[in-house]
CSV table of C-alpha atoms in Angstrom, one decimal:
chain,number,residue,atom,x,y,z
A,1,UNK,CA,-31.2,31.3,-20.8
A,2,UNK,CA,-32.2,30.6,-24.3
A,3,UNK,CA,-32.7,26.7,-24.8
A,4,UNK,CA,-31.2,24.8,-27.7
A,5,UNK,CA,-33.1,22.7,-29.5
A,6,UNK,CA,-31.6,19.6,-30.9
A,7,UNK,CA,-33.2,17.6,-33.7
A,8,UNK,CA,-35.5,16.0,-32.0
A,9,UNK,CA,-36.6,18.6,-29.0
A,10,UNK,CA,-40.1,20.2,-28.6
A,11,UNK,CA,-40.4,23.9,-28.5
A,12,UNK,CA,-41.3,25.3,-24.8
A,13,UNK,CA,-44.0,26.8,-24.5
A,14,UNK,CA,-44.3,30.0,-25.4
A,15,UNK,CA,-45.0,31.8,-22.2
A,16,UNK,CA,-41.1,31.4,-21.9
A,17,UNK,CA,-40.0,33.6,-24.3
A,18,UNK,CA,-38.0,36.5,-23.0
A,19,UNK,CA,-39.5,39.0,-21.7
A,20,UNK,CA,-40.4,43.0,-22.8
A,21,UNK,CA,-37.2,44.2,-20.7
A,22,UNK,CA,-34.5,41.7,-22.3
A,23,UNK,CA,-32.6,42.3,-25.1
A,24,UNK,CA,-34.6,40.5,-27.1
A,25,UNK,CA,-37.7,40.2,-26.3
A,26,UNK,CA,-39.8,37.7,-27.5
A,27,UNK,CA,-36.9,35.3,-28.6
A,28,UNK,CA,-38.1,31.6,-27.5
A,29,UNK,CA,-35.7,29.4,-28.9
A,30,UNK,CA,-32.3,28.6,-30.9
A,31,UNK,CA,-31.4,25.4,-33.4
A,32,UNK,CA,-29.5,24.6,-35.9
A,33,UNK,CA,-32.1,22.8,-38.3
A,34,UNK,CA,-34.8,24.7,-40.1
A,35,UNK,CA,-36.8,21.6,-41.5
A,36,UNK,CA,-40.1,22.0,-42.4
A,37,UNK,CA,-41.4,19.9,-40.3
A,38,UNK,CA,-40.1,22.1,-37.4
A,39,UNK,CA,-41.2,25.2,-39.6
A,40,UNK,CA,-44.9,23.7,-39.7
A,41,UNK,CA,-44.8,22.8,-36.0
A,42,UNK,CA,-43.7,26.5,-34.9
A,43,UNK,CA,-46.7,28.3,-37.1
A,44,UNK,CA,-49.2,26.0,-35.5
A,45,UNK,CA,-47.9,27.0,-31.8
A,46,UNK,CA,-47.1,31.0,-32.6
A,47,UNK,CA,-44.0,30.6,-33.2
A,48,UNK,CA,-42.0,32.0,-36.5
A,49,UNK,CA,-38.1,32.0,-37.7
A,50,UNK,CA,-36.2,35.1,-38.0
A,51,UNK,CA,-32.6,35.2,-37.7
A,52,UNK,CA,-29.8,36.9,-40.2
A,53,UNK,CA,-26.9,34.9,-42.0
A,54,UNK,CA,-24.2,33.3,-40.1
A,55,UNK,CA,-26.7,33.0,-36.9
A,56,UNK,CA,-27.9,30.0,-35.8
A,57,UNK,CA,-31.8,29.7,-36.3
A,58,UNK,CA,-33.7,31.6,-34.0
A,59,UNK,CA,-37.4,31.5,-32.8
A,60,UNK,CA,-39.7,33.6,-31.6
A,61,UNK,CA,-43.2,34.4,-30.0
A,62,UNK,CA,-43.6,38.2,-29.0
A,63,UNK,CA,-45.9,39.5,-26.5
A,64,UNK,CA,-48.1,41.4,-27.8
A,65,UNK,CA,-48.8,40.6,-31.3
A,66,UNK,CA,-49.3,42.5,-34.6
A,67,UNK,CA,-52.3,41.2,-36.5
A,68,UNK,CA,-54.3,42.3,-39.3
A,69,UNK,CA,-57.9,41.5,-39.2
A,70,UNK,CA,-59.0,41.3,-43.0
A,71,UNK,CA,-62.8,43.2,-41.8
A,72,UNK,CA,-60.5,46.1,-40.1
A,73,UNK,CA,-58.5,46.6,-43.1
A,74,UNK,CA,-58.1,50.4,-44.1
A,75,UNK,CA,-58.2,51.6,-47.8
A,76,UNK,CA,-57.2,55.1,-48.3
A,77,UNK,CA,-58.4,57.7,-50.6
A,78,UNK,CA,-55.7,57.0,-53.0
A,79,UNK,CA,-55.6,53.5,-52.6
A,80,UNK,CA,-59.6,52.8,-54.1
A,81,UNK,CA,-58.9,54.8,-57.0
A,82,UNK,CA,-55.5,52.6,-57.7
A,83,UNK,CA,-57.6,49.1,-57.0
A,84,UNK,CA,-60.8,50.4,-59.1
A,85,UNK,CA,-58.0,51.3,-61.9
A,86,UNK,CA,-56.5,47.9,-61.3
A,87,UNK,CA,-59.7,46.3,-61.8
A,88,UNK,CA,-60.8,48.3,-64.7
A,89,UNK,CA,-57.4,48.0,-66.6
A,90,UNK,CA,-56.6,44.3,-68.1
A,91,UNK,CA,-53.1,45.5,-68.3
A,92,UNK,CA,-53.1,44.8,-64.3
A,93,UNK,CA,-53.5,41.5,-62.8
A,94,UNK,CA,-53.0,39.5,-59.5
A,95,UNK,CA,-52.1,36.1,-59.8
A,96,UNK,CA,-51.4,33.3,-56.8
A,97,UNK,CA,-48.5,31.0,-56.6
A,98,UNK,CA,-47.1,31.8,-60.1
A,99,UNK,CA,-43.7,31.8,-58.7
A,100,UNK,CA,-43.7,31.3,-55.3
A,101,UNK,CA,-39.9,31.4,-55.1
A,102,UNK,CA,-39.1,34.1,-57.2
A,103,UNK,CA,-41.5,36.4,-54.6
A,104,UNK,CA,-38.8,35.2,-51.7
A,105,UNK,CA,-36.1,36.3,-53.3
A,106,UNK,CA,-37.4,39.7,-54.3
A,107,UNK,CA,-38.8,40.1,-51.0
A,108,UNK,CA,-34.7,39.6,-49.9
A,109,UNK,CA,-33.8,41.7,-52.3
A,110,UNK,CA,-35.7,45.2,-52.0
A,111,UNK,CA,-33.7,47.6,-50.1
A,112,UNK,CA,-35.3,48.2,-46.4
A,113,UNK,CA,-34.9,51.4,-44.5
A,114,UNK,CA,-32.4,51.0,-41.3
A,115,UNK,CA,-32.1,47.2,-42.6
A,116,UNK,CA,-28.7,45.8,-43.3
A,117,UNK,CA,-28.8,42.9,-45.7
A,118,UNK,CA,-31.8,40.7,-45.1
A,119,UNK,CA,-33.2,37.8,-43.2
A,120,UNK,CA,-34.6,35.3,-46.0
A,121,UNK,CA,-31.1,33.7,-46.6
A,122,UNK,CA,-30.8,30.8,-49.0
A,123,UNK,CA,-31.5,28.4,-46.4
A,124,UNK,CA,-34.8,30.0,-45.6
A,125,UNK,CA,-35.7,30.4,-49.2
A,126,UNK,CA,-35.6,26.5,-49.1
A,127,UNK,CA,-37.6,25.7,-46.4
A,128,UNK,CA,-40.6,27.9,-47.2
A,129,UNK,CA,-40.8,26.5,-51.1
A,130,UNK,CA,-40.9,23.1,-49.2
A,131,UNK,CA,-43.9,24.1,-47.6
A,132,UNK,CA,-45.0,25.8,-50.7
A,133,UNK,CA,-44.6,22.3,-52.6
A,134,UNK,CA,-46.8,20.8,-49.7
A,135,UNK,CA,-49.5,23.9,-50.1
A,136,UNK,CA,-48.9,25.4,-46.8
A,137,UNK,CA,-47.1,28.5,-48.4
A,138,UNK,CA,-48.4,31.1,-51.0
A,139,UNK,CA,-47.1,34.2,-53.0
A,140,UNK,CA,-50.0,36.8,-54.1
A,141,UNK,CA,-48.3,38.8,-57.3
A,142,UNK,CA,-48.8,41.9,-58.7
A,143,UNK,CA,-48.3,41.7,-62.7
A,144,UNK,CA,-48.1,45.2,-64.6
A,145,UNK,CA,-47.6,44.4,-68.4
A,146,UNK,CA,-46.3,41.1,-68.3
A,147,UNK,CA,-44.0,41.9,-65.3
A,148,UNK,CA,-43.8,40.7,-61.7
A,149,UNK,CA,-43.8,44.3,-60.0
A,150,UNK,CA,-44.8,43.4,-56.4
A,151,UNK,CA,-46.3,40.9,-53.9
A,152,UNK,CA,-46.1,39.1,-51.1
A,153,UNK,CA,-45.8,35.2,-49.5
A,154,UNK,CA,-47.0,33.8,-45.8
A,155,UNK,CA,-47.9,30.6,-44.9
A,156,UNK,CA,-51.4,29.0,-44.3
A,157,UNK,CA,-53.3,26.5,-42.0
A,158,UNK,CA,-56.4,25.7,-41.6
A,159,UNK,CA,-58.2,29.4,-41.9
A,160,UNK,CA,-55.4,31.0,-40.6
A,161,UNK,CA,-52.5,33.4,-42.9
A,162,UNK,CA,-49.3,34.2,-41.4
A,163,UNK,CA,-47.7,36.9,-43.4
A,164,UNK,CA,-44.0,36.7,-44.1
A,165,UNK,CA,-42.8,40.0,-46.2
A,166,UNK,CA,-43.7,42.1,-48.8
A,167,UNK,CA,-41.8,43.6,-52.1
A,168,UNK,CA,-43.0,46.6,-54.4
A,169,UNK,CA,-41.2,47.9,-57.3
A,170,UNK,CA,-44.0,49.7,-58.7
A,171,UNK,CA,-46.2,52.7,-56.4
A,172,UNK,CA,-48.7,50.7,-54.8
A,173,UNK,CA,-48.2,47.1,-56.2
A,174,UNK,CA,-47.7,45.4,-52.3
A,175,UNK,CA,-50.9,46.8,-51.2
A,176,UNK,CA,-52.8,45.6,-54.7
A,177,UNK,CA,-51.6,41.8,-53.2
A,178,UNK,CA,-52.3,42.5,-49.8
A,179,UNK,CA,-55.6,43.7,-50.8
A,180,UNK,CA,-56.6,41.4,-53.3
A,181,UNK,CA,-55.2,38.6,-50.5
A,182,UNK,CA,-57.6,40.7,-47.6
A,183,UNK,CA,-60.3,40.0,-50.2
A,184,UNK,CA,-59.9,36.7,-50.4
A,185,UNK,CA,-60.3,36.2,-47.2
A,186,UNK,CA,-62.9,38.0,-46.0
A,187,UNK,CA,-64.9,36.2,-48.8
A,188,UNK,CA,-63.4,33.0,-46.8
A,189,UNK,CA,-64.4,34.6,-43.8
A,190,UNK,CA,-60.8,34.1,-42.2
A,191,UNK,CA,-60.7,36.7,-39.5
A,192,UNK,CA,-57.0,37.3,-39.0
A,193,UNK,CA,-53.6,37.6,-41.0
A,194,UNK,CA,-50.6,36.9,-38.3
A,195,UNK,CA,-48.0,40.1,-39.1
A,196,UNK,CA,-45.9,39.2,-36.3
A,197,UNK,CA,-44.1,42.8,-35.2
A,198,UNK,CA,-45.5,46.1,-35.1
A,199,UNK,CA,-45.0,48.6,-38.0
A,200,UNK,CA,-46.0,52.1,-38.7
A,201,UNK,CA,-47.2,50.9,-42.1
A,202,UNK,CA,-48.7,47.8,-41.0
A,203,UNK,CA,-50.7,50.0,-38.5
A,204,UNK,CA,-51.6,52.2,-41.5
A,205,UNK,CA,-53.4,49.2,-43.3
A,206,UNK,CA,-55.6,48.9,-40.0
A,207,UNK,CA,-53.1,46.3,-37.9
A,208,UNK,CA,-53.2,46.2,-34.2
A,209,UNK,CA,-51.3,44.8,-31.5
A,210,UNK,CA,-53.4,42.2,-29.2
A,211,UNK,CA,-52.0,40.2,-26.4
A,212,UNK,CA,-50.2,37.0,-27.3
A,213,UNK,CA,-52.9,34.7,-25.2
A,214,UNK,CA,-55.5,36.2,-27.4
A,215,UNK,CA,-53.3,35.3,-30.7
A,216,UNK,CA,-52.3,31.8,-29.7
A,217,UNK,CA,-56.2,31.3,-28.2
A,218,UNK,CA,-57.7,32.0,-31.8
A,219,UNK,CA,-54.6,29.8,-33.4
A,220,UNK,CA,-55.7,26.7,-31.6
A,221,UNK,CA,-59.4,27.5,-33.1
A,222,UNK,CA,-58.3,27.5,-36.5
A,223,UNK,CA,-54.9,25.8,-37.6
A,224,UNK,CA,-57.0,22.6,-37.5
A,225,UNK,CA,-60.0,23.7,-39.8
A,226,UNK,CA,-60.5,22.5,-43.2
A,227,UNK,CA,-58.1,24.4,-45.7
A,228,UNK,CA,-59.3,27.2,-48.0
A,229,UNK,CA,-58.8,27.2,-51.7
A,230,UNK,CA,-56.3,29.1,-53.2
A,231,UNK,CA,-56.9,30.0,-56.4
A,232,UNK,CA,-58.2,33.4,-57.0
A,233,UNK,CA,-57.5,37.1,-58.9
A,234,UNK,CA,-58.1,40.5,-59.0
A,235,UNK,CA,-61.3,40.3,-58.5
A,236,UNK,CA,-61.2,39.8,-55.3
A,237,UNK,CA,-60.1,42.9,-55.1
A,238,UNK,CA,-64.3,44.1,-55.6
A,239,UNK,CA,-65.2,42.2,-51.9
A,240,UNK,CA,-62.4,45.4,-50.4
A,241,UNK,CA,-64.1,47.9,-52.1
A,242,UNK,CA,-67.3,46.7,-51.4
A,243,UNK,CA,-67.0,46.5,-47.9
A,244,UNK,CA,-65.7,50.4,-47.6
């Protein structure tokens, strides 16, 4: 049985999510509130929101977990040439936090292959620019020519990045954030992006499953460290090359 939280509830721990053989594994928790103080309480345990419209808000913590550790990340053939033409061409940038909301809501909008619809309602558009506000959430854009054509947003604590979703509406404009983001960090020496559920194309970018002790072991290390800054561009973008 699922618990239901009520306002004021703890989450249980996270050993006692549901297990690889239920219908849904991983699933932890349900409420009906998605306030970001419950939003900021759930990151910091390894636990994240994920529910569709009309469903009451439900939590989870799967066993294993997808990461993505920013010294593992892969850059193909045809990906260096695209970040070296990025870097070369002023046409291109990568800014942070220009508009962190307007990155949610094309994120909901891009059409997902066997997705129906999308997860990032209205509701959770809210919450995360109220952790935005309170500089625990970031967008990393792509700009080609004055135009927003892809990026990504996650949330942040400590020197730890849980990433949320991506958009791209130009060939290669997600991975020019992620990468420029994968820079960023390395330089910061943050040693793993939280990507939640395994994906042929997160496993493409060099993103493995580990076991969920392991993840929620290193969380406890690092939620509570002193905050990187976030301000940075495409040059960060040279440590990923660099490091190749």
């Amino acid at each position: 049985m699922v618990p239901w939280l009520a306002h004021d509830d703890p989450f249980p721990p996270v050993e006692r999510a549901l297990g690889a053989l239920s219908g849904a594994p991983g699933l932890l928790a349900a409420s009906a509130d998605l306030l970001p103080s419950r939003l900021t309480d759930a990151y910091q345990r390894g636990i994240f929101p994920w529910y569709s419209d009309g469903q009451p808000v439900l939590w989870w913590s799967p066993d294993p977990r997808m990461v993505l550790r920013p010294a593992d990340f892969k850059v193909s053939d045809s990906l260096r040439k695209t970040l070296k033409r990025v870097l070369r061409d002023p046409v291109w940038e990568v800014r942070v936090d220009h508009d962190f909301p307007g990155v949610m809501r094309a994120c909901a909008d891009t059409p997902r292959e066997g997705q129906r619809g999308t997860w990032i309602t209205a509701d959770i558009v809210d919450a995360y620019t109220s952790l935005h506000r309170a500089g625990r959430a970031h967008s990393i854009e792509t700009w080609f020519d004055g135009e927003r054509v892809g990026g990504l947003y996650g949330v942040s604590f400590g020197r730890m990045f849980f990433g949320e979703s991506m958009f791209a509406h130009k060939t290669d404009a997600s991975k020019i954030a992620l990468s420029a983001l994968v820079g960023h960090l390395r330089r910061h020496k943050i040693e793993m992006i939280d990507c939640q559920q395994n994906t042929s194309h997160l496993a493409s970018l060099g993103g493995q499953e580990i076991p969920r002790r392991a993840f929620v072991a290193h969380l406890k290390q690092s939620v509570g460290l002193p905050p990187i800054p976030w301000a940075f561009d495409k040059s960060a973008l040279l440590d990923v090359l660099a490091r190749q």
